[in-house]
C-alpha cells in the first residue's frame, strides 16, 4: 500500500504540471488581457475626466496623454508592471517555482495576495458546501435504503418522482422561485437575501448569532441541495438492491435471520462501498464549492464569484492560482477515495493489482 501511495503521489506531479501548462498556454491567447484592459481604462478615464484613469493604480498617473495616447515606452512600462516583458517560458517557470511554496502571486485587479483572497472568500463557500454535503448524505442514504426495501411500492414511486423533479430544476431557477416566494419577491419575506449574517451580527448573543447564520443559509443551501438528492438517493437504492438480490442474502434468510439483521449486519457494509468511497473527495470538494449563479442571486461573495470575476477581468494570477488549488485538492481527493476502498473492503489490494 505504501508503494501504491508513493506512486500516486508521484503521478500527481506531471498531472498537475500538465494542467497548469495547458491553462497557462490558453491564457496567452485570450484577447483583452490585463495590459489591454488597463489601456482601455486609461483611455476611458481621459475621455471621462480622469475618473477611470484612477483605477489604473500606480501606473495610471501621467501615462495617457489625450489624443497622443500611449507611446511605446509607456506601453513597455505597463507590460513590465504585469511581468509581460518576460518571455512566456520564463514567466511559466517562475510561476511553477512560486507555486511549489504555495506563493500564488498578486492579483492584478485587487492588488492583493491571491492566497489572502481565497482565504477571505473561503468561509462563504465552506458554509454552502459543507451544509450541502452533509444534508445530501443525511437525507439521501436513509431515503435510498427505504426505497430499496420498499422497491416498487407507492412510497418508492412517489419519492422517485419528487427527487427527479428536483433534479430537473436547475439550482438557480429554484433559487429565484424561493426568492419570489419567501424572500420578499412577491409573497412572504421570511428569509434574508444578502450575505451570511445580518448587520447587527456582532451585537447578538451566541444563540442569536447561530440562529442568524442558519437563517441566512436556508434559501441558498436549499437551492443547492435539492438537485443533489436524486443522484445519491438512486445510487444508494441501486447499490442496496444489488446486494439484497445476491446469494448470501438468500442463505441468511434460509437460516432464519430477521430482515433487519440481514439488512444492517450483512447488506449494509457491502452496499455502502460505492457510496463511502466517494465520501473523501466529496468532503474535500465541499470546502471549495462555489456556485456562481447561487452566489450572485443571494449576494454571497464566495469563490465562485471570485473565479468568475477573475476570468472576466483577465486577472490571471487569481485564475491560475485558484485552478492550482482546486486541482491539487481534486487529486488528493481521488487518492483518498481509492484508499477508502481498502478501508471499506479489505479484499481490495492495489499492490497486487499493480504488480
Coordinates of C-alpha atoms in Angstrom, one line a residue:
X1 CA 0.0 0.0 0.0
X2 CA 2.9 2.4 0.8
X3 CA 4.3 1.7 -2.7
X4 CA 0.9 2.5 -4.3
X5 CA 0.5 5.8 -2.3
X6 CA 4.0 6.9 -3.3
X7 CA 3.3 6.0 -6.9
X8 CA 0.1 8.0 -6.9
X9 CA 1.8 11.0 -5.3
X10 CA 4.5 11.0 -7.9
X11 CA 1.9 10.7 -10.7
X12 CA 0.3 13.9 -9.3
X13 CA 3.3 15.9 -10.2
X14 CA 3.1 15.5 -14.1
X15 CA -0.7 15.7 -13.9
X16 CA -0.6 19.0 -12.0
X17 CA 2.2 20.3 -14.2
X18 CA 0.3 19.4 -17.4
X19 CA -2.9 21.1 -16.3
X20 CA -1.0 24.3 -15.3
X21 CA 0.9 24.3 -18.6
X22 CA -2.2 23.8 -20.7
X23 CA -4.1 26.5 -18.8
X24 CA -1.1 28.9 -19.0
X25 CA -0.9 28.4 -22.7
X26 CA -4.6 29.0 -23.2
X27 CA -4.3 32.2 -21.2
X28 CA -1.7 33.6 -23.5
X29 CA -4.1 33.6 -26.5
X30 CA -7.1 35.0 -24.7
X31 CA -7.8 38.5 -26.1
X32 CA -8.3 41.5 -23.8
X33 CA -5.6 40.8 -21.2
X34 CA -4.7 43.0 -18.2
X35 CA -2.5 45.3 -20.4
X36 CA -5.3 45.9 -22.9
X37 CA -7.8 46.4 -20.1
X38 CA -5.6 49.0 -18.3
X39 CA -5.0 50.9 -21.6
X40 CA -8.8 50.9 -22.1
X41 CA -9.3 52.2 -18.6
X42 CA -6.8 54.9 -19.1
X43 CA -8.4 56.0 -22.4
X44 CA -11.9 55.9 -20.7
X45 CA -10.5 57.9 -17.8
X46 CA -9.1 60.5 -20.0
X47 CA -12.3 60.8 -22.0
X48 CA -14.4 60.9 -18.8
X49 CA -12.3 63.4 -16.9
X50 CA -9.8 61.1 -15.3
X51 CA -12.2 59.0 -13.1
X52 CA -11.3 55.8 -15.0
X53 CA -7.6 56.6 -15.1
X54 CA -7.5 56.5 -11.3
X55 CA -8.5 52.8 -11.4
X56 CA -5.2 52.1 -13.2
X57 CA -3.4 52.3 -9.8
X58 CA 0.3 53.3 -9.7
X59 CA 0.7 53.3 -13.5
X60 CA -2.3 55.5 -14.4
X61 CA -0.9 58.8 -13.4
X62 CA 0.5 60.7 -16.4
X63 CA 0.7 57.8 -18.8
X64 CA -2.2 58.6 -21.1
X65 CA -1.9 62.0 -22.9
X66 CA -5.1 62.7 -24.7
X67 CA -5.0 62.2 -28.4
X68 CA -1.4 61.1 -28.3
X69 CA -2.4 58.0 -26.4
X70 CA 0.4 55.8 -25.1
X71 CA 3.8 55.7 -26.7
X72 CA 5.9 52.5 -26.9
X73 CA 7.9 53.3 -23.8
X74 CA 4.8 53.8 -21.7
X75 CA 3.3 50.6 -23.1
X76 CA 6.5 48.8 -22.2
X77 CA 6.3 50.2 -18.7
X78 CA 2.8 48.7 -18.3
X79 CA 3.9 45.3 -19.7
X80 CA 6.8 45.3 -17.2
X81 CA 4.4 46.1 -14.4
X82 CA 2.4 43.0 -15.1
X83 CA 5.5 40.9 -16.0
X84 CA 4.7 40.6 -19.7
X85 CA 8.0 42.0 -20.7
X86 CA 9.5 38.5 -20.0
X87 CA 9.1 35.5 -22.4
X88 CA 6.3 33.1 -21.7
X89 CA 8.5 30.2 -20.8
X90 CA 10.3 32.3 -18.2
X91 CA 7.0 33.5 -16.6
X92 CA 5.7 30.0 -16.5
X93 CA 8.9 28.7 -14.8
X94 CA 8.7 31.5 -12.2
X95 CA 5.0 30.7 -11.6
X96 CA 5.7 27.0 -11.1
X97 CA 8.6 27.8 -8.7
X98 CA 6.4 30.1 -6.6
X99 CA 3.5 27.5 -6.6
X100 CA 5.9 24.9 -5.1
X101 CA 6.0 27.1 -2.0
X102 CA 2.3 28.0 -2.3
X103 CA 3.1 31.5 -3.3
X104 CA 0.1 32.2 -5.6
X105 CA 1.2 35.7 -6.6
X106 CA -0.6 39.0 -6.5
X107 CA -3.9 39.8 -8.0
X108 CA -3.8 42.3 -10.9
X109 CA -7.3 43.7 -10.1
X110 CA -7.4 43.6 -6.3
X111 CA -3.6 44.4 -5.7
X112 CA -3.6 41.7 -3.0
X113 CA -2.2 38.2 -2.5
X114 CA -4.2 35.5 -4.2
X115 CA -3.9 33.4 -1.1
X116 CA -5.4 36.1 1.0
X117 CA -8.3 36.5 -1.5
X118 CA -9.0 32.7 -1.4
X119 CA -8.9 32.6 2.4
X120 CA -11.2 35.7 2.5
X121 CA -13.8 34.2 0.2
X122 CA -13.5 30.6 1.5
X123 CA -15.9 30.9 4.6
X124 CA -18.8 31.6 2.2
X125 CA -18.0 28.6 0.1
X126 CA -17.4 26.4 3.1
X127 CA -20.7 27.4 4.6
X128 CA -22.6 26.5 1.4
X129 CA -20.5 23.4 0.5
X130 CA -20.4 21.7 3.9
X131 CA -24.1 22.2 4.6
X132 CA -25.0 20.9 1.1
X133 CA -22.7 17.9 1.6
X134 CA -24.0 16.9 5.0
X135 CA -27.7 17.4 4.1
X136 CA -27.2 15.4 0.9
X137 CA -25.8 12.4 2.7
X138 CA -28.1 12.6 5.7
X139 CA -31.2 12.6 3.6
X140 CA -30.2 10.6 0.6
X141 CA -28.7 7.5 2.3
X142 CA -31.7 6.7 4.6
X143 CA -34.1 7.6 1.8
X144 CA -32.2 5.3 -0.6
X145 CA -32.3 2.4 1.9
X146 CA -36.0 2.9 2.5
X147 CA -36.7 2.9 -1.3
X148 CA -34.6 -0.3 -1.8
X149 CA -36.6 -2.1 1.0
X150 CA -39.9 -0.9 -0.5
X151 CA -38.9 -1.3 -4.1
X152 CA -41.9 -1.0 -6.4
X153 CA -44.2 0.3 -3.7
X154 CA -46.2 3.6 -3.8
X155 CA -43.6 5.2 -1.5
X156 CA -40.9 4.3 -4.0
X157 CA -42.8 5.7 -6.9
X158 CA -43.8 9.0 -5.2
X159 CA -40.3 9.7 -3.8
X160 CA -38.6 8.9 -7.1
X161 CA -41.0 11.4 -8.8
X162 CA -40.3 14.1 -6.3
X163 CA -36.5 13.8 -6.3
X164 CA -36.3 13.6 -10.1
X165 CA -38.4 16.7 -10.4
X166 CA -36.0 18.4 -8.0
X167 CA -33.1 17.1 -10.1
X168 CA -34.6 18.5 -13.3
X169 CA -35.0 22.0 -11.9
X170 CA -31.7 24.0 -12.2
X171 CA -30.4 25.3 -8.9
X172 CA -30.5 29.0 -9.9
X173 CA -34.1 28.6 -11.1
X174 CA -35.1 27.1 -7.8
X175 CA -33.3 29.9 -6.1
X176 CA -35.3 32.5 -8.0
X177 CA -38.5 30.7 -7.1
X178 CA -37.5 30.7 -3.4
X179 CA -36.8 34.4 -3.5
X180 CA -40.1 35.1 -5.1
X181 CA -42.0 33.0 -2.5
X182 CA -40.0 33.5 0.7
X183 CA -37.5 36.3 0.1
X184 CA -39.9 39.2 -0.3
X185 CA -40.1 39.0 -4.0
X186 CA -43.9 38.8 -4.4
X187 CA -45.3 36.9 -1.4
X188 CA -43.6 36.4 2.0
X189 CA -40.4 37.9 3.3
X190 CA -39.3 35.2 5.7
X191 CA -35.6 34.9 4.9
X192 CA -32.8 37.5 4.3
X193 CA -31.2 37.7 0.8
X194 CA -27.8 39.3 1.3
X195 CA -24.7 37.8 2.9
X196 CA -24.4 35.1 5.6
X197 CA -25.0 37.4 8.6
X198 CA -27.1 40.5 9.5
X199 CA -25.6 44.0 10.0
X200 CA -26.1 43.7 13.8
X201 CA -24.4 40.3 14.0
X202 CA -21.7 41.5 16.4
X203 CA -24.3 42.7 18.9
X204 CA -26.2 39.4 19.0
X205 CA -25.8 36.7 21.7
X206 CA -24.1 33.4 20.7
X207 CA -27.5 31.8 20.2
X208 CA -28.7 34.8 18.2
X209 CA -25.6 34.6 16.0
X210 CA -26.1 30.9 15.4
X211 CA -29.8 31.5 14.5
X212 CA -29.0 34.4 12.3
X213 CA -26.3 32.5 10.4
X214 CA -28.5 29.4 9.9
X215 CA -31.4 31.6 8.8
X216 CA -29.3 33.3 6.1
X217 CA -28.3 29.8 4.8
X218 CA -31.8 28.4 4.4
X219 CA -32.6 29.6 0.9
X220 CA -29.1 29.2 -0.8
X221 CA -28.5 25.8 0.7
X222 CA -32.0 24.6 -0.3
X223 CA -31.4 25.8 -3.9
X224 CA -28.0 23.9 -3.9
X225 CA -29.0 20.7 -2.2
X226 CA -32.4 19.8 -3.9
X227 CA -30.7 18.8 -7.1
X228 CA -28.2 16.6 -5.3
X229 CA -30.7 14.3 -3.7
X230 CA -31.6 12.3 -6.9
X231 CA -28.1 11.1 -7.7
X232 CA -27.1 10.0 -4.2
X233 CA -30.5 8.5 -3.4
X234 CA -30.7 6.4 -6.6
X235 CA -27.1 5.3 -6.1
X236 CA -27.9 4.1 -2.6
X237 CA -31.1 2.4 -3.7
X238 CA -29.5 0.5 -6.6
X239 CA -26.5 -0.5 -4.5
X240 CA -28.7 -1.9 -1.8
X241 CA -31.0 -3.7 -4.4
X242 CA -27.9 -5.3 -6.0
X243 CA -26.7 -6.7 -2.6
X244 CA -30.2 -7.8 -1.5
X245 CA -30.6 -10.0 -4.6
X246 CA -27.2 -11.8 -4.0
X247 CA -26.9 -15.4 -2.9
X248 CA -25.6 -14.7 0.6
X249 CA -28.8 -12.8 1.4
X250 CA -30.9 -15.8 0.4
X251 CA -28.7 -18.0 2.5
X252 CA -29.1 -15.7 5.5
X253 CA -32.9 -15.7 5.1
X254 CA -32.9 -19.5 4.8
X255 CA -31.1 -19.7 8.2
X256 CA -34.0 -17.7 9.7
X257 CA -32.3 -14.4 10.3
X258 CA -34.6 -11.4 10.5
X259 CA -34.8 -8.9 7.6
X260 CA -33.5 -6.1 9.9
X261 CA -30.4 -8.1 10.9
X262 CA -29.7 -9.1 7.3
X263 CA -30.0 -5.5 6.1
X264 CA -27.8 -3.9 8.8
X265 CA -25.4 -6.8 9.6
X266 CA -24.7 -8.1 6.1
X267 CA -26.1 -5.9 3.3
X268 CA -25.2 -2.5 4.8
X269 CA -21.4 -2.7 4.7
X270 CA -21.2 -4.1 1.2
X271 CA -23.8 -1.8 -0.3
X272 CA -22.1 1.3 1.1
X273 CA -18.8 0.6 -0.7
X274 CA -19.6 2.7 -3.8
X275 CA -21.1 5.5 -1.6
X276 CA -18.4 5.7 1.1
X277 CA -15.6 5.6 -1.4
X278 CA -16.8 8.9 -2.9
X279 CA -17.0 10.5 0.6
X280 CA -13.4 11.8 0.9
X281 CA -13.3 13.7 -2.4
X282 CA -16.9 15.0 -1.9
X283 CA -15.9 16.2 1.6
X284 CA -12.8 18.0 0.4
X285 CA -14.7 19.4 -2.6
X286 CA -17.3 20.9 -0.2
X287 CA -14.6 23.3 1.1
X288 CA -14.2 24.8 -2.3
X289 CA -17.8 24.6 -3.6
X290 CA -18.6 27.8 -5.4
X291 CA -21.7 28.2 -7.4
X292 CA -21.6 31.4 -9.4
X293 CA -25.3 31.7 -10.0
X294 CA -26.3 30.9 -6.5
X295 CA -23.8 33.3 -5.0
X296 CA -24.9 36.0 -7.4
X297 CA -28.6 35.5 -6.7
X298 CA -28.2 35.6 -3.0
X299 CA -25.4 38.2 -2.9
X300 CA -22.8 35.8 -1.5
X301 CA -19.2 36.8 -2.1
X302 CA -17.6 33.4 -2.4
X303 CA -15.1 31.5 -4.5
X304 CA -17.5 31.1 -7.4
X305 CA -18.0 34.8 -7.8
X306 CA -14.2 35.4 -7.3
X307 CA -13.3 32.9 -10.1
X308 CA -15.9 34.4 -12.5
X309 CA -14.7 37.9 -11.9
X310 CA -11.1 36.9 -12.4
X311 CA -11.9 35.4 -15.8
X312 CA -13.9 38.5 -16.9
X313 CA -11.2 40.9 -15.6
X314 CA -8.4 38.7 -17.0
X315 CA -6.9 38.5 -13.5
X316 CA -4.5 35.7 -14.5
X317 CA -2.9 35.2 -11.1
X318 CA -6.3 34.6 -9.5
X319 CA -7.4 32.3 -12.4
X320 CA -4.3 30.1 -12.3
X321 CA -3.9 30.2 -8.5
X322 CA -7.5 29.0 -7.8
X323 CA -7.1 26.4 -10.6
X324 CA -3.9 25.2 -8.9
X325 CA -5.6 24.8 -5.5
X326 CA -8.7 23.2 -6.9
X327 CA -6.7 20.7 -9.0
X328 CA -4.5 19.8 -6.1
X329 CA -7.4 19.2 -3.8
X330 CA -9.1 17.2 -6.5
X331 CA -6.1 14.9 -7.0
X332 CA -5.8 14.4 -3.2
X333 CA -9.5 13.6 -3.0
X334 CA -9.1 10.9 -5.7
X335 CA -6.3 9.3 -3.8
X336 CA -8.3 9.3 -0.6
X337 CA -11.2 7.8 -2.4
X338 CA -9.0 4.9 -3.6
X339 CA -7.7 4.4 0.0
X340 CA -11.3 4.4 1.2
X341 CA -11.9 1.3 -1.0
X342 CA -9.3 -0.6 1.1
X343 CA -10.8 0.7 4.3
X344 CA -14.3 -0.4 3.4
X345 CA -13.4 -3.6 1.6
X346 CA -10.1 -5.3 2.8
X347 CA -10.3 -7.7 -0.1
X348 CA -9.1 -5.0 -2.4
X349 CA -5.3 -5.0 -2.8
X350 CA -3.9 -2.3 -5.0
X351 CA -0.4 -3.7 -4.6
X352 CA -1.5 -7.0 -6.2
X353 CA -3.3 -5.2 -9.0
X354 CA -0.3 -3.1 -9.9
X355 CA 2.3 -5.9 -9.6

